[in-house]
Amino acid sequence: MLQFLKDCAVQPEIWKLTGNMALRSQGGLLLPAVLVLTLAFNVSYTLASPRIGNKIKSVTFLSPEFVLEPGSVENRFYYNIDFPRGHVGLKSLRAEVIDGAGKPIPLHETYLHHWVVAKYYQRQDMADNNGDQKIQQADYIFGGNSGICQGTILRQYFGLGSETRKTDTHIPDPYAIEIGNPAEIPEGYEEKWMLNVHAIDTRGAVDRLGCTECRCDLYNVTVDEDGQPLRPDYTGGLNCCYDQTRCKVQKGYEGVRRSLYLRYTVEWIDWDCGIIPVKIFIFDVTDTGKRLNVSIGSSPENGCQVEYDVEPCSIGSAVSDGCIDVRRTSLTMPVGGYVIYGVAHQHTGGIGSTLYGEAYLNYSVHHHICCRMFMRSLLRGMVNNIKSDELVCSIQDGRVICDSESIYGQGKDAGDEAGYVVGMSTCYPEPGSIQITAGENLVLESNYSSTQKHTGVMGVFYILVADRTPNPMNFLHSPIHKHEKIKISKSALAVVSLLGLAVVGAGLRHRLKKGREEEGYEPIMA
């Protein structure tokens, strides 16, 4: 453990944890400081986001039925799905795979690679397409988000994967995703919604992880969905586990065919002038930054590649960086605003992902990963008996916009499947505390364990950005919306620091003066 701490040491003068020193009470000095902290926390809590007056509506829908058997794959696009209509503000969308009886299906039986909900506009004189037939582009207009990927790549409004059951998608008040605004719907068209479900039945699979990572040899695939030959170096990913492909199962294994559904619950409110709309940005760590031709989608040279491979580490790497694959890319924010929500999307093997602002400093990858992971473990109580002079860690990571970590299951039940990413931690910054400026250069970092090879992994980051913060007067007089994660603002923290120092300083002076008087000493200075 001591060696681990020494390995993490970077610029000791920057930051040291002081161990029990910060918790030691001398002459009752801790109590006033705690009271000041408590007061500041209560102030921060009182200034939490105001609740919108409109009542939140919630409805649960089912996707069209899809039938799977061991080894089979479902990856279809369903158009004109059930979804809230009219001018409303979306507040959350949750989803999971269930059977015909409504029972949640665990990931080790049916792996939910991803589900996506996207908006499109259909000509009003067109007959509704209520199935999974491909649409004619001339009759439809795709309504994407505000992201920067090319064409329609990663332009969905909502979308998660195996982590869907334990990832919070709630949008805090007074914010919402605006849909159904008549002023934004092209003349002669109407707003519709599409659902894409990509699920893989891994019951009886010879290599369950390989099936979920879409390894081409397990699917016996040499061409993509359009019949085009795969690149020689393409060993796994979306091009090998498309709709109606099959992953290899154990010889003699028999499993029943069963009907499944994606159950999704949408929460929304009627739109009014008190709601602040948010823009959706989805960033991809594989983004090359090139925009050759939006029509060619994700060619090897063009823009967001969506997926990438993680190669297994060498013995030397295991010693130097703990077998962690770090992928980074630089991005330019097209518009400015305030971040009100953030979350990453990763596959099995993912450790976490971080979006940095322009102040990001690129120093030793090993020190960065080592220190950050150890600090997380310490804060979670996973590391004990550490002396204050042993823990030294750098905080020169720059301005962190959002840090989202992978959450792994521990059991067998749906939502807690061992070995699977069952959730991603989310960021809910205090309104106005995290601002991105137009043209700001961001850095997206995605970290995966490289103790073994992974194919077709993703490093996607989803943020919601508002162009303004709540009106201060309305902010103070609005009902309070309780957050699951409440953070103290920078201003409140500054007040805490100043008041705390004042209280402690006054107490120390009083105690020293009293001690000297008791022992017959005269102070040198009055």
XYZ file of C-alpha atoms in Angstrom:
526
model
C 0.000 0.000 0.000
C 2.839 2.397 0.857
C 4.438 1.706 -2.517
C 1.112 2.442 -4.204
C 0.986 5.801 -2.448
C 4.558 6.608 -3.412
C 3.761 5.760 -7.032
C 0.917 8.260 -6.925
C 3.074 11.103 -5.612
C 3.108 14.118 -7.934
C 4.172 17.581 -6.770
C 3.687 17.129 -3.000
C 3.229 20.841 -2.411
C -0.063 20.860 -4.306
C -2.253 18.776 -2.053
C -1.887 16.622 1.050
C -4.589 14.975 3.066
C -4.143 15.830 6.715
C -5.603 12.658 8.173
C -7.030 12.932 11.681
C -5.732 16.481 12.093
C -8.821 17.967 10.458
C -11.070 16.023 12.794
C -9.284 16.808 16.048
C -11.228 19.003 18.478
C -9.236 21.309 20.729
C -11.134 23.169 23.393
C -14.430 22.825 21.539
C -13.174 24.495 18.341
C -14.666 21.798 16.128
C -18.259 22.496 17.150
C -18.441 26.116 15.877
C -16.772 25.095 12.631
C -19.256 22.258 12.177
C -22.115 24.660 12.856
C -20.794 27.029 10.186
C -20.494 24.163 7.710
C -23.989 23.002 8.550
C -25.360 26.504 8.047
C -23.645 26.834 4.682
C -24.936 23.428 3.598
C -28.457 24.426 4.560
C -28.107 27.633 2.543
C -26.940 25.641 -0.477
C -29.829 23.233 -0.022
C -32.312 26.093 0.220
C -31.025 27.464 -3.079
C -31.594 24.173 -4.874
C -33.445 24.287 -8.165
C -37.009 25.608 -7.965
C -39.768 23.224 -8.882
C -41.796 23.983 -11.981
C -45.453 24.616 -11.212
C -46.746 22.249 -13.901
C -47.605 18.733 -12.832
C -45.245 16.010 -14.037
C -47.021 13.429 -16.165
C -45.763 9.873 -16.464
C -46.748 7.097 -18.854
C -45.223 3.669 -19.462
C -45.175 2.252 -22.996
C -44.118 -1.022 -24.589
C -42.085 -1.385 -27.746
C -43.295 -3.716 -30.482
C -42.711 -7.367 -29.647
C -39.411 -8.968 -30.629
C -38.683 -12.680 -30.380
C -35.297 -14.071 -29.357
C -33.800 -17.509 -28.929
C -30.302 -18.485 -27.729
C -27.695 -16.721 -29.866
C -30.114 -14.541 -31.830
C -29.897 -10.766 -32.276
C -32.538 -8.043 -32.458
C -31.463 -4.685 -33.899
C -34.483 -3.004 -35.451
C -35.793 0.520 -35.859
C -39.411 1.127 -34.893
C -41.059 4.267 -36.268
C -43.995 6.289 -34.984
C -43.702 4.830 -31.504
C -45.930 5.823 -28.593
C -44.564 9.062 -27.172
C -45.872 12.280 -25.583
C -47.459 14.640 -28.101
C -47.865 18.393 -28.165
C -45.635 21.193 -26.927
C -44.123 19.656 -23.800
C -40.890 19.387 -21.836
C -39.312 15.960 -21.350
C -38.094 15.296 -17.793
C -36.840 11.696 -17.937
C -36.917 8.436 -19.869
C -36.257 5.035 -18.279
C -36.254 1.675 -20.018
C -35.616 -2.047 -19.560
C -36.194 -5.372 -21.325
C -39.097 -7.474 -20.015
C -40.901 -10.653 -21.032
C -44.580 -11.059 -21.852
C -45.477 -11.294 -18.157
C -43.706 -8.031 -17.355
C -40.751 -9.732 -15.663
C -37.410 -7.889 -16.042
C -34.880 -9.928 -18.013
C -31.305 -10.027 -16.637
C -28.361 -9.075 -18.828
C -26.787 -12.532 -18.666
C -29.832 -13.832 -20.544
C -30.590 -10.956 -22.914
C -27.865 -8.358 -23.206
C -29.189 -4.883 -23.966
C -26.429 -3.484 -26.155
C -28.298 -0.210 -26.553
C -31.639 1.454 -27.019
C -32.067 4.817 -28.725
C -34.980 7.256 -29.037
C -34.720 9.831 -31.832
C -36.969 12.458 -33.392
C -37.953 12.823 -37.021
C -40.502 14.784 -39.062
C -42.916 13.009 -41.403
C -44.858 14.586 -44.262
C -48.458 15.073 -43.199
C -49.865 13.418 -46.317
C -47.897 10.216 -45.693
C -49.412 7.063 -44.251
C -48.048 6.221 -40.808
C -45.162 3.778 -40.642
C -45.883 1.882 -37.444
C -43.409 -0.932 -37.957
C -39.735 -1.524 -38.565
C -39.773 -0.902 -42.315
C -37.088 1.402 -43.619
C -38.340 4.881 -44.361
C -37.889 6.809 -47.605
C -35.612 9.751 -46.925
C -37.496 12.017 -49.334
C -40.584 11.850 -47.108
C -38.848 12.400 -43.786
C -36.560 14.894 -42.084
C -34.303 13.722 -39.283
C -34.557 15.887 -36.148
C -31.243 15.467 -34.383
C -29.777 16.927 -31.220
C -27.188 19.711 -31.008
C -24.189 17.366 -31.059
C -21.149 17.716 -33.294
C -20.865 14.250 -34.859
C -21.316 13.986 -38.622
C -24.699 13.381 -40.250
C -27.097 11.384 -38.090
C -24.363 9.743 -35.996
C -25.190 9.914 -32.252
C -27.990 12.424 -32.828
C -30.551 10.713 -30.570
C -32.454 12.421 -27.757
C -32.125 9.529 -25.307
C -30.115 6.331 -25.359
C -28.436 3.918 -22.961
C -27.314 0.292 -22.856
C -26.748 -2.319 -20.178
C -26.508 0.503 -17.608
C -30.080 1.646 -18.161
C -31.621 0.343 -14.918
C -29.281 2.202 -12.561
C -28.561 5.396 -14.473
C -30.488 8.502 -13.480
C -32.003 10.353 -16.449
C -34.035 12.906 -14.495
C -33.671 16.523 -15.637
C -33.835 18.927 -12.663
C -36.242 21.845 -12.479
C -36.641 24.357 -14.007
C -35.073 22.643 -17.034
C -36.530 20.284 -19.637
C -35.972 19.055 -23.193
C -38.411 20.973 -25.360
C -40.317 19.019 -28.017
C -43.404 19.674 -30.110
C -42.754 23.392 -30.534
C -44.915 24.382 -33.557
C -42.382 27.053 -34.523
C -39.684 24.406 -35.005
C -41.702 21.845 -36.980
C -41.164 22.260 -40.752
C -44.271 23.360 -42.627
C -46.231 20.417 -43.981
C -44.634 17.947 -41.551
C -45.479 16.478 -38.155
C -43.211 15.380 -35.332
C -42.689 11.630 -34.822
C -40.425 9.418 -32.750
C -38.275 6.390 -33.554
C -36.982 3.619 -31.271
C -33.961 1.408 -31.966
C -33.480 -1.683 -29.791
C -30.299 -3.756 -30.020
C -30.540 -6.903 -27.878
C -28.487 -10.120 -27.915
C -29.679 -13.432 -26.448
C -26.613 -14.911 -24.723
C -28.244 -17.962 -23.129
C -25.976 -20.939 -23.734
C -23.319 -18.860 -25.483
C -19.853 -20.414 -25.808
C -18.390 -17.005 -24.962
C -20.933 -14.695 -23.365
C -18.592 -11.677 -23.218
C -17.486 -12.264 -26.808
C -21.120 -12.283 -27.933
C -21.880 -9.019 -26.134
C -18.752 -7.468 -27.670
C -19.863 -8.639 -31.119
C -16.713 -10.588 -31.999
C -16.924 -11.416 -35.687
C -15.562 -14.969 -35.372
C -18.335 -15.892 -32.914
C -20.961 -14.584 -35.348
C -19.257 -16.161 -38.389
C -19.606 -12.846 -40.216
C -17.342 -11.523 -42.983
C -19.613 -8.833 -44.481
C -21.564 -5.990 -42.915
C -25.332 -5.487 -42.951
C -25.162 -3.980 -46.446
C -23.151 -6.899 -47.800
C -19.862 -5.014 -47.911
C -16.699 -6.950 -46.926
C -15.335 -6.124 -43.498
C -11.900 -4.560 -43.139
C -9.192 -7.173 -42.455
C -8.402 -5.533 -39.107
C -12.061 -5.403 -38.022
C -12.452 -8.150 -35.401
C -15.591 -7.084 -33.570
C -18.267 -4.451 -33.229
C -21.623 -3.345 -34.576
C -20.836 -4.539 -38.101
C -20.792 -8.143 -36.879
C -23.906 -8.314 -34.661
C -26.569 -6.695 -36.802
C -30.190 -7.772 -36.942
C -30.821 -11.508 -37.479
C -27.188 -12.562 -37.003
C -26.448 -15.361 -34.523
C -23.742 -15.812 -31.921
C -22.292 -19.272 -31.359
C -23.971 -21.341 -28.630
C -22.863 -24.514 -26.879
C -23.470 -27.723 -28.789
C -26.698 -29.380 -27.712
C -27.931 -26.380 -25.745
C -31.669 -25.892 -26.044
C -33.500 -22.783 -25.014
C -37.026 -21.624 -25.682
C -37.940 -18.803 -28.017
C -39.571 -16.013 -26.086
C -41.314 -12.743 -26.755
C -39.671 -9.676 -25.274
C -40.382 -5.952 -25.112
C -38.598 -2.766 -24.211
C -40.661 -1.132 -21.495
C -40.020 2.603 -21.385
C -41.405 5.209 -19.022
C -41.526 8.850 -20.077
C -42.028 11.803 -17.741
C -42.938 15.229 -19.084
C -44.657 18.516 -18.303
C -46.739 20.937 -20.345
C -44.528 23.684 -21.715
C -44.671 27.217 -20.326
C -42.442 30.288 -20.179
C -41.043 29.318 -16.777
C -39.213 26.307 -18.198
C -35.622 26.700 -19.374
C -34.925 24.544 -22.461
C -31.732 22.504 -22.677
C -29.669 21.454 -25.677
C -28.416 17.880 -26.035
C -24.757 17.295 -26.882
C -23.308 13.816 -27.387
C -19.527 13.563 -27.724
C -17.535 10.555 -28.901
C -13.994 9.751 -27.792
C -13.323 8.263 -31.254
C -14.093 11.555 -33.007
C -11.261 12.245 -35.466
C -12.306 15.857 -35.846
C -12.545 15.472 -39.627
C -15.765 16.181 -41.495
C -15.187 14.932 -45.018
C -18.735 14.338 -46.234
C -21.785 13.967 -43.989
C -23.334 11.487 -46.391
C -20.654 8.843 -45.927
C -21.340 8.370 -42.232
C -18.618 6.723 -40.135
C -15.815 5.953 -42.578
C -12.390 5.296 -40.987
C -11.313 8.887 -41.673
C -14.540 10.693 -40.971
C -15.661 12.046 -37.624
C -17.207 9.922 -34.894
C -16.379 6.231 -35.251
C -18.746 5.307 -32.365
C -16.735 2.236 -31.323
C -13.143 1.147 -30.822
C -11.077 -1.794 -29.583
C -9.035 -2.121 -26.408
C -5.889 -4.183 -26.861
C -4.621 -6.336 -23.966
C -1.796 -4.802 -21.976
C 1.738 -6.132 -21.845
C 3.558 -7.257 -18.720
C 5.404 -3.949 -18.693
C 2.167 -1.997 -18.928
C 0.678 -3.972 -16.058
C 3.492 -2.739 -13.837
C 3.606 0.870 -15.078
C -0.049 1.832 -15.486
C -2.088 -1.004 -13.986
C -3.387 -2.198 -17.376
C -5.599 0.801 -18.060
C -6.344 1.868 -21.622
C -6.778 5.641 -21.858
C -8.353 7.155 -24.963
C -8.617 10.925 -25.404
C -9.860 13.332 -28.014
C -10.161 17.102 -28.318
C -13.510 18.682 -29.149
C -14.697 22.204 -29.844
C -17.935 23.372 -28.260
C -20.011 25.154 -30.927
C -22.097 27.199 -28.477
C -21.828 28.326 -24.888
C -24.035 27.579 -21.922
C -24.398 26.045 -18.480
C -24.090 22.297 -17.932
C -26.999 20.933 -15.905
C -26.565 17.160 -16.480
C -23.860 14.790 -17.669
C -23.333 11.043 -18.051
C -21.056 8.680 -19.971
C -21.802 5.432 -21.780
C -19.348 2.537 -21.566
C -19.304 -1.218 -22.077
C -17.932 -4.077 -19.982
C -14.388 -3.259 -18.928
C -15.149 0.439 -18.646
C -13.789 2.255 -15.605
C -15.160 5.717 -16.195
C -15.049 8.734 -18.431
C -14.317 12.412 -17.817
C -15.100 15.555 -19.776
C -12.606 18.357 -19.151
C -12.719 22.061 -19.872
C -9.980 24.088 -21.502
C -7.829 24.165 -18.347
C -7.021 20.463 -18.760
C -3.300 19.741 -18.303
C -1.895 16.695 -20.066
C 0.602 15.153 -17.688
C 1.522 11.590 -16.760
C -1.305 9.195 -17.570
C -0.149 6.830 -14.852
C -0.198 9.487 -12.137
C -3.564 10.769 -13.283
C -5.240 7.346 -13.242
C -3.446 6.099 -10.150
C -4.260 9.099 -7.993
C -7.817 9.548 -9.168
C -8.768 5.901 -8.656
C -7.126 5.813 -5.230
C -8.926 8.963 -4.123
C -12.248 7.450 -5.185
C -11.467 4.310 -3.184
C -10.489 6.363 -0.149
C -13.667 8.423 -0.254
C -15.774 5.277 -0.514
C -14.148 3.818 2.575
C -12.446 1.056 0.607
C -8.974 2.012 1.886
C -8.201 2.255 5.582
C -5.319 2.939 7.983
C -3.638 5.585 5.837
C -1.328 8.034 7.585
C -1.620 11.673 6.588
C 1.998 11.974 5.444
C 1.686 8.923 3.176
C -1.019 10.230 0.849
C 0.136 12.814 -1.644
C -1.737 13.347 -4.870
C -1.904 15.926 -7.625
C -5.096 17.775 -8.481
C -3.787 19.286 -11.695
C -6.508 17.628 -13.776
C -7.775 20.994 -14.950
C -11.430 21.979 -14.899
C -13.598 18.880 -14.645
C -16.959 19.400 -16.304
C -18.250 15.931 -15.434
C -16.758 12.669 -14.215
C -18.949 9.612 -14.850
C -17.993 6.210 -13.444
C -19.077 2.715 -14.430
C -21.109 0.796 -11.842
C -20.859 -3.007 -11.850
C -23.358 -5.521 -10.556
C -22.653 -8.042 -7.803
C -25.353 -10.688 -8.179
C -27.704 -12.394 -10.624
C -30.924 -10.390 -10.429
C -31.924 -7.918 -13.119
C -30.209 -4.623 -12.351
C -27.395 -6.224 -10.337
C -25.776 -8.661 -12.755
C -22.198 -9.504 -11.760
C -19.594 -8.569 -14.351
C -21.869 -6.188 -16.242
C -22.023 -2.407 -16.292
C -25.418 -1.888 -14.640
C -25.226 1.869 -14.179
C -23.243 5.040 -14.795
C -22.843 7.783 -12.217
C -24.294 11.125 -13.282
C -23.440 14.794 -12.770
C -25.949 17.383 -11.571
C -23.952 20.621 -11.178
C -25.472 23.406 -9.149
C -27.185 25.774 -11.622
C -24.646 28.217 -13.040
C -21.592 26.505 -11.523
C -20.293 24.822 -14.705
C -20.170 27.048 -17.770
C -18.791 26.243 -21.218
C -18.015 29.059 -23.620
C -18.623 29.021 -27.366
C -15.511 27.784 -29.141
C -14.028 26.299 -25.966
C -11.751 23.323 -26.504
C -12.859 20.316 -24.466
C -11.046 17.061 -23.796
C -12.962 13.788 -23.513
C -11.220 10.892 -21.795
C -12.442 7.283 -21.688
C -10.769 4.662 -19.471
C -11.042 0.891 -19.858
C -9.370 -2.036 -18.171
C -6.970 -3.662 -20.621
C -6.295 -6.874 -18.738
C -7.938 -8.544 -21.744
C -8.933 -7.549 -25.249
C -12.269 -5.799 -25.758
C -13.924 -5.194 -29.119
C -16.560 -2.678 -30.122
C -16.450 -0.673 -26.891
C -17.817 2.852 -26.675
C -16.684 6.085 -25.064
C -19.673 8.371 -25.455
C -20.516 11.373 -23.272
C -23.976 12.981 -23.023
C -24.502 16.456 -21.562
C -27.433 18.853 -21.322
C -26.657 22.553 -21.683
C -28.888 25.550 -20.928
C -28.245 29.046 -22.267
C -29.252 30.680 -18.981
C -29.764 30.032 -15.290
C -32.958 30.539 -13.256
C -34.007 34.095 -12.398
C -32.514 34.827 -8.933
C -35.775 36.240 -7.522
C -37.851 33.324 -8.779
C -35.066 31.062 -7.609
C -35.464 32.213 -3.997
C -39.263 32.142 -3.878
C -39.918 28.868 -5.669
C -40.711 25.536 -4.018
C -37.677 23.369 -3.481
C -36.817 20.332 -5.560
C -34.676 17.887 -3.622
C -31.684 16.457 -5.492
C -30.185 13.056 -4.850
C -26.764 14.695 -4.997
C -26.446 18.163 -3.480
C -23.220 20.080 -3.978
C -22.110 23.199 -2.155
C -21.580 26.146 -4.471
C -18.229 27.877 -4.896
C -19.566 31.017 -3.240
C -20.970 29.064 -0.303
C -17.683 27.200 -0.004
C -15.793 30.496 0.100
C -18.083 31.769 2.850
C -17.584 28.532 4.761
C -13.809 28.849 4.482
C -13.715 32.472 5.637
C -16.163 31.982 8.497
C -14.502 28.752 9.517
C -11.065 30.373 9.619
C -12.460 33.297 11.578
C -14.105 31.020 14.137
C -11.052 28.800 14.529
C -8.681 31.777 14.627
C -10.694 33.548 17.293
C -10.930 30.381 19.313
C -7.199 29.725 19.123
C -6.371 33.277 20.153
C -8.777 33.078 23.060
C -7.403 29.723 24.183
C -3.758 30.805 23.902
C -4.445 34.005 25.792
C -6.312 32.121 28.475
C -3.555 29.533 28.761
C -0.859 32.146 29.161
C -2.815 33.999 31.816
C -3.343 30.774 33.726
C 0.384 29.957 33.631
C 1.530 33.486 34.534
C 2.818 34.422 31.079
C 2.315 37.863 29.628
C 1.594 38.118 25.947
C 4.387 39.675 23.860
C 1.830 41.450 21.665
C -1.558 42.741 22.713
